[in-house]
Each structure stands twice: as C-alpha cells, then as structure tokens.
Amino acid sequence: MTPTVPTVPLRDGGAMPLLGFGTWQIAGTDCYDAVRTALDAGYRHLDTATMYRNEAEVGRALRDSRVDRDEVFVTTKLPPREAGRAEQTLAASLDALGVDAVDLWLVHWPPGGAGEELWERFVAAREAGRARAIGVSNYVLGQVDRLTEATGVTPQVNQVSWAPARYDAAVEAGHRERGVVLEGYSPFKNTDLADPVLREVADAHGVTPAQVVLRWHVEHEVVVIPKSATPERIRANLAVGDLSLSAEEVARIDGLAQV
C-alpha cells in the first residue's frame, strides 16, 4: 500500500506535498533510475533545478512512469546568474522536463539583493500559466518582505536549509505569519543521526533516526525533500507518511537546535 503523504495549502490556491524527492547531485542514468523508483514507490513531488543539470532525466522518468502529470508536483529553480534571461531559462526548463508548466518555480538564490525586477518576471510567468506557483530559495525574511513591498506579491514558498539543529521557531513563525510555506532541504546533512534523542524516539516507534527527522519536518508542516539514489532508502523515506510523533517528542527534537 502506498504511504499517505499529507499536503500543505499554498496561498493563492493549490497544495504542496509535505514530503518530496530531491535530485541534487544525482545525474544521468542514476537520476532517471532514482526518480522512477521514487514515483513507483508513491512519491508525487519532485524537486530539481536548472543548475542540477538533470531536468531532462527527471522529465523522462516522469513520462516513462505513466503517472498522470497532474498527480505530480514538479519544482525547478532559476540560477541567479540567469536573472536577465528568466523567460528563456524557464522555457528551457519546461522543454527539458517535457511539461507545459511547473507547479513551482523558485529563485534559487538572491541575485544580489532581493531581486525585485526578477520577481516581477516570476509574477508574469505565473500569470501566463507557465508556473502554477512561484517562490524563492535561500532568502531571509527581510528579502521576502522587499519582494512583497515592491510588487504586492509575496512568494508562496521559501526553500532553505533546515534540520533539527537549524530549527528556529521565530523563522518558522515569520513564514507562517506571511503565508509563506517553509520548505527544507538537506535534512540529514546538518543532523547527527546518532543523537540520543533521535535514537530514543526512533526506537519508540520502531523506525530509523532518519525517518524521525523527516517526520519532524512534517509535524511542523515544513516541506522536506530528502534525496537518495538507493531504492531501499527512497522507499524508507516515503514511509514516514504513516508515522506520527507526539507533541512531546517534537518538542524534544526542537531542543536539538543550535541557533
């Protein structure tokens, strides 16, 4: 049975699966095989980027999977060096992915300042139906606010590095107050999976510390996009949809924060 993955609503409509499949540093045949495995396992959220150079493999895996396009939430990102070629870069991404529109298009990094002019192009792309939702990545809240002040349009998502050790309640609350979905990447890179708290919680549920970390994101309604090229880990990461942590367990994991 395919695990259930909860979603989080996006401001201005639509919803985003809280657990997705990341493809950073996976290329060529490895990427194609990993995405096919993920889709076969039940993932319905794929994350890529222009700079990952694997959009074609992601798109081919999606087509070959025979999963209906409308069932899969697809994200790609614009590198800041292409800020002056936003429309052309999005067109290339859509062509490589083999889709008419992406579900989410992100500014991968601030292009020197908040990038107000670039953000206007993102707004235009959404209005044209080329991107169903738009957002940013690696932005601080002050930069998000500058985009809102300049255009009247607030990013729907901000994708940042996030993990128990990087948990910041004020940052999480600030995004929620603005109606911005917080999305975390590299959930394991900054996590000590041997930490006694994670091991104790994992043992209590008969799961792994990695699965606890992913479920912790979901409990906070923070989107998380683990990546792996190993079929067993790909399936294990998705299995957290059926896991549930208590409020006390979530609070204990919050306490691992080093900020």
Tab-separated table of C-alpha atoms in Angstrom:
chain	number	residue	atom	x	y	z
A	1	MET	CA	0.000	0.000	0.000
A	2	THR	CA	1.311	3.446	-0.929
A	3	PRO	CA	2.036	5.581	2.162
A	4	THR	CA	-0.153	8.630	2.657
A	5	VAL	CA	1.681	11.941	2.254
A	6	PRO	CA	-0.065	14.984	3.741
A	7	THR	CA	-0.101	18.298	1.892
A	8	VAL	CA	0.130	21.947	2.873
A	9	PRO	CA	-2.049	24.579	1.170
A	10	LEU	CA	-0.380	27.276	-0.911
A	11	ARG	CA	-1.562	30.845	-0.678
A	12	ASP	CA	-3.482	31.723	-3.854
A	13	GLY	CA	-4.547	28.123	-4.366
A	14	GLY	CA	-3.212	24.638	-4.772
A	15	ALA	CA	-1.441	22.348	-2.336
A	16	MET	CA	2.077	21.003	-1.986
A	17	PRO	CA	3.020	17.529	-0.691
A	18	LEU	CA	4.960	17.878	2.558
A	19	LEU	CA	7.359	15.128	1.518
A	20	GLY	CA	9.092	15.210	-1.850
A	21	PHE	CA	12.021	13.675	-3.679
A	22	GLY	CA	15.152	15.785	-4.074
A	23	THR	CA	17.532	15.291	-7.009
A	24	TRP	CA	20.516	17.486	-6.131
A	25	GLN	CA	23.820	15.822	-7.097
A	26	ILE	CA	22.073	12.948	-8.885
A	27	ALA	CA	22.729	12.962	-12.629
A	28	GLY	CA	22.329	10.910	-15.780
A	29	THR	CA	21.095	7.336	-15.530
A	30	ASP	CA	21.343	7.442	-11.742
A	31	CYS	CA	18.879	10.313	-11.661
A	32	TYR	CA	16.474	8.652	-14.093
A	33	ASP	CA	16.530	5.393	-12.126
A	34	ALA	CA	16.103	7.154	-8.773
A	35	VAL	CA	13.146	9.223	-9.958
A	36	ARG	CA	11.485	6.165	-11.480
A	37	THR	CA	11.963	4.328	-8.187
A	38	ALA	CA	10.543	7.284	-6.271
A	39	LEU	CA	7.472	7.553	-8.480
A	40	ASP	CA	6.896	3.797	-8.383
A	41	ALA	CA	7.123	3.940	-4.584
A	42	GLY	CA	4.459	6.645	-4.436
A	43	TYR	CA	6.268	9.997	-4.343
A	44	ARG	CA	4.214	12.704	-6.013
A	45	HIS	CA	6.566	15.646	-5.531
A	46	LEU	CA	9.834	16.052	-7.463
A	47	ASP	CA	12.423	18.785	-6.885
A	48	THR	CA	15.028	19.765	-9.471
A	49	ALA	CA	16.768	22.933	-10.688
A	50	THR	CA	18.418	24.346	-13.781
A	51	MET	CA	21.823	24.144	-12.108
A	52	TYR	CA	21.353	20.444	-11.264
A	53	ARG	CA	21.569	19.641	-14.996
A	54	ASN	CA	19.146	16.756	-14.626
A	55	GLU	CA	15.794	18.212	-15.675
A	56	ALA	CA	15.731	16.048	-18.817
A	57	GLU	CA	16.228	12.877	-16.780
A	58	VAL	CA	13.559	13.929	-14.289
A	59	GLY	CA	11.143	14.658	-17.121
A	60	ARG	CA	11.847	11.405	-18.934
A	61	ALA	CA	11.366	9.409	-15.733
A	62	LEU	CA	8.061	11.179	-15.130
A	63	ARG	CA	6.826	10.386	-18.646
A	64	ASP	CA	8.002	6.775	-18.544
A	65	SER	CA	6.424	6.209	-15.126
A	66	ARG	CA	2.953	6.566	-16.663
A	67	VAL	CA	1.903	8.512	-13.555
A	68	ASP	CA	-0.501	11.228	-14.624
A	69	ARG	CA	1.287	14.580	-14.892
A	70	ASP	CA	-1.372	16.332	-12.808
A	71	GLU	CA	-0.698	13.964	-9.915
A	72	VAL	CA	2.951	15.050	-9.551
A	73	PHE	CA	4.091	18.364	-8.059
A	74	VAL	CA	7.201	19.449	-10.002
A	75	THR	CA	9.591	22.162	-8.800
A	76	THR	CA	12.510	23.716	-10.633
A	77	LYS	CA	14.665	26.755	-9.900
A	78	LEU	CA	16.291	29.659	-11.718
A	79	PRO	CA	20.011	30.243	-11.012
A	80	PRO	CA	20.716	33.895	-10.132
A	81	ARG	CA	23.238	34.208	-12.965
A	82	GLU	CA	20.296	33.810	-15.362
A	83	ALA	CA	18.277	36.634	-13.814
A	84	GLY	CA	18.478	38.542	-17.091
A	85	ARG	CA	17.216	35.542	-19.050
A	86	ALA	CA	14.384	34.389	-16.823
A	87	GLU	CA	11.847	33.701	-19.560
A	88	GLN	CA	14.345	31.839	-21.747
A	89	THR	CA	15.579	29.793	-18.797
A	90	LEU	CA	12.061	28.778	-17.791
A	91	ALA	CA	11.293	27.846	-21.391
A	92	ALA	CA	14.388	25.627	-21.443
A	93	SER	CA	13.355	24.009	-18.164
A	94	LEU	CA	9.850	23.287	-19.434
A	95	ASP	CA	11.289	21.825	-22.624
A	96	ALA	CA	13.747	19.614	-20.742
A	97	LEU	CA	11.077	18.448	-18.310
A	98	GLY	CA	8.579	17.910	-21.114
A	99	VAL	CA	5.795	19.817	-19.357
A	100	ASP	CA	3.661	22.848	-20.194
A	101	ALA	CA	4.096	24.337	-16.720
A	102	VAL	CA	5.902	23.620	-13.475
A	103	ASP	CA	3.977	23.503	-10.225
A	104	LEU	CA	6.574	25.680	-8.505
A	105	TRP	CA	9.341	27.904	-9.866
A	106	LEU	CA	11.881	29.261	-7.382
A	107	VAL	CA	14.589	31.916	-7.485
A	108	HIS	CA	17.432	29.615	-6.445
A	109	TRP	CA	19.470	32.263	-4.612
A	110	PRO	CA	19.008	36.028	-4.183
A	111	PRO	CA	20.529	37.604	-7.330
A	112	GLY	CA	22.396	40.319	-5.440
A	113	GLY	CA	19.796	41.973	-3.238
A	114	ALA	CA	16.244	40.664	-3.152
A	115	GLY	CA	15.844	40.766	-6.945
A	116	GLU	CA	12.699	42.849	-7.229
A	117	GLU	CA	12.876	43.151	-11.034
A	118	LEU	CA	13.404	39.412	-11.401
A	119	TRP	CA	10.450	38.764	-9.123
A	120	GLU	CA	8.230	40.772	-11.471
A	121	ARG	CA	9.160	38.276	-14.199
A	122	PHE	CA	8.222	35.404	-11.920
A	123	VAL	CA	4.847	37.013	-11.278
A	124	ALA	CA	4.360	37.373	-15.040
A	125	ALA	CA	5.247	33.700	-15.567
A	126	ARG	CA	2.589	32.675	-13.058
A	127	GLU	CA	0.027	34.927	-14.687
A	128	ALA	CA	0.896	33.369	-18.050
A	129	GLY	CA	0.343	29.874	-16.646
A	130	ARG	CA	3.953	28.788	-17.098
A	131	ALA	CA	4.405	28.302	-13.343
A	132	ARG	CA	1.436	27.448	-11.159
A	133	ALA	CA	3.150	28.762	-8.038
A	134	ILE	CA	6.243	30.900	-7.505
A	135	GLY	CA	8.678	31.290	-4.669
A	136	VAL	CA	12.257	31.762	-3.584
A	137	SER	CA	15.090	29.771	-2.080
A	138	ASN	CA	17.789	30.738	0.417
A	139	TYR	CA	16.086	34.056	1.227
A	140	VAL	CA	15.851	35.660	4.657
A	141	LEU	CA	12.526	37.136	5.714
A	142	GLY	CA	13.677	40.703	5.115
A	143	GLN	CA	14.326	39.875	1.466
A	144	VAL	CA	10.920	38.202	1.174
A	145	ASP	CA	9.355	41.390	2.523
A	146	ARG	CA	11.168	43.520	-0.041
A	147	LEU	CA	9.654	41.482	-2.857
A	148	THR	CA	6.204	41.954	-1.352
A	149	GLU	CA	6.727	45.693	-0.902
A	150	ALA	CA	7.956	46.119	-4.468
A	151	THR	CA	5.313	44.073	-6.269
A	152	GLY	CA	2.428	43.395	-3.901
A	153	VAL	CA	3.044	39.678	-4.454
A	154	THR	CA	4.534	37.535	-1.677
A	155	PRO	CA	6.459	34.358	-2.541
A	156	GLN	CA	4.350	31.292	-1.891
A	157	VAL	CA	7.326	29.172	-0.796
A	158	ASN	CA	10.826	29.743	0.598
A	159	GLN	CA	13.168	26.758	0.356
A	160	VAL	CA	16.051	26.860	2.848
A	161	SER	CA	18.471	24.510	4.580
A	162	TRP	CA	16.542	23.067	7.536
A	163	ALA	CA	17.099	20.355	10.134
A	164	PRO	CA	16.596	19.897	13.897
A	165	ALA	CA	19.972	21.542	14.566
A	166	ARG	CA	18.870	24.545	12.465
A	167	TYR	CA	15.386	24.825	13.895
A	168	ASP	CA	14.410	28.423	14.590
A	169	ALA	CA	10.901	28.974	15.939
A	170	ALA	CA	10.979	32.668	15.038
A	171	VAL	CA	11.871	31.923	11.409
A	172	GLU	CA	9.149	29.297	11.205
A	173	ALA	CA	6.585	31.660	12.729
A	174	GLY	CA	7.677	34.525	10.478
A	175	HIS	CA	6.976	32.477	7.376
A	176	ARG	CA	3.613	31.353	8.692
A	177	GLU	CA	2.607	34.928	9.520
A	178	ARG	CA	3.365	35.942	5.930
A	179	GLY	CA	1.530	32.984	4.433
A	180	VAL	CA	4.799	31.589	3.032
A	181	VAL	CA	5.293	27.822	3.068
A	182	LEU	CA	8.674	26.923	4.528
A	183	GLU	CA	10.471	24.153	2.652
A	184	GLY	CA	13.625	22.493	3.968
A	185	TYR	CA	16.454	20.871	2.054
A	186	SER	CA	19.433	18.777	3.236
A	187	PRO	CA	17.565	17.333	6.246
A	188	PHE	CA	20.404	14.940	7.094
A	189	LYS	CA	23.477	16.987	6.169
A	190	ASN	CA	23.325	19.025	9.381
A	191	THR	CA	21.921	16.267	11.570
A	192	ASP	CA	23.718	13.871	13.897
A	193	LEU	CA	21.634	10.765	13.306
A	194	ALA	CA	23.365	9.126	16.267
A	195	ASP	CA	21.983	11.754	18.648
A	196	PRO	CA	20.479	10.040	21.726
A	197	VAL	CA	17.184	11.945	21.431
A	198	LEU	CA	16.661	10.888	17.816
A	199	ARG	CA	17.646	7.304	18.577
A	200	GLU	CA	15.299	7.127	21.569
A	201	VAL	CA	12.339	8.488	19.596
A	202	ALA	CA	13.157	6.189	16.682
A	203	ASP	CA	13.342	3.131	18.927
A	204	ALA	CA	9.989	4.012	20.483
A	205	HIS	CA	8.366	3.841	17.053
A	206	GLY	CA	10.427	1.055	15.522
A	207	VAL	CA	11.823	3.342	12.822
A	208	THR	CA	15.189	4.920	11.977
A	209	PRO	CA	16.508	8.287	13.203
A	210	ALA	CA	16.407	9.494	9.582
A	211	GLN	CA	12.706	8.712	9.415
A	212	VAL	CA	12.173	10.606	12.668
A	213	VAL	CA	13.892	13.675	11.207
A	214	LEU	CA	11.647	13.606	8.152
A	215	ARG	CA	8.512	13.153	10.227
A	216	TRP	CA	9.606	16.041	12.467
A	217	HIS	CA	9.516	18.299	9.389
A	218	VAL	CA	6.038	17.060	8.504
A	219	GLU	CA	4.750	17.620	12.056
A	220	HIS	CA	5.871	21.246	11.733
A	221	GLU	CA	4.254	21.470	8.263
A	222	VAL	CA	7.678	22.215	6.799
A	223	VAL	CA	8.070	20.618	3.367
A	224	VAL	CA	11.081	18.295	3.179
A	225	ILE	CA	12.813	16.858	0.094
A	226	PRO	CA	15.276	14.086	1.018
A	227	LYS	CA	17.337	12.673	-1.834
A	228	SER	CA	18.850	9.255	-2.300
A	229	ALA	CA	19.880	7.029	-5.176
A	230	THR	CA	19.379	3.876	-3.080
A	231	PRO	CA	15.984	2.197	-3.654
A	232	GLU	CA	15.657	0.976	-0.065
A	233	ARG	CA	16.278	4.445	1.363
A	234	ILE	CA	13.980	6.074	-1.189
A	235	ARG	CA	11.148	3.831	-0.032
A	236	ALA	CA	12.028	4.182	3.658
A	237	ASN	CA	11.983	7.978	3.430
A	238	LEU	CA	8.473	7.912	1.982
A	239	ALA	CA	7.215	5.574	4.707
A	240	VAL	CA	7.148	8.419	7.251
A	241	GLY	CA	3.747	9.402	5.887
A	242	ASP	CA	2.264	6.780	8.199
A	243	LEU	CA	4.402	7.739	11.217
A	244	SER	CA	3.196	10.141	13.917
A	245	LEU	CA	5.189	11.918	16.643
A	246	SER	CA	3.738	13.224	19.879
A	247	ALA	CA	3.928	16.900	20.783
A	248	GLU	CA	6.443	15.998	23.500
A	249	GLU	CA	8.652	14.160	21.002
A	250	VAL	CA	8.529	17.079	18.571
A	251	ALA	CA	9.486	19.467	21.377
A	252	ARG	CA	12.438	17.276	22.374
A	253	ILE	CA	13.695	17.310	18.794
A	254	ASP	CA	13.167	21.084	18.640
A	255	GLY	CA	15.530	21.244	21.604
A	256	LEU	CA	18.399	19.982	19.431
A	257	ALA	CA	18.539	23.391	17.749
A	258	GLN	CA	21.937	25.079	17.753
A	259	VAL	CA	20.725	28.549	16.735
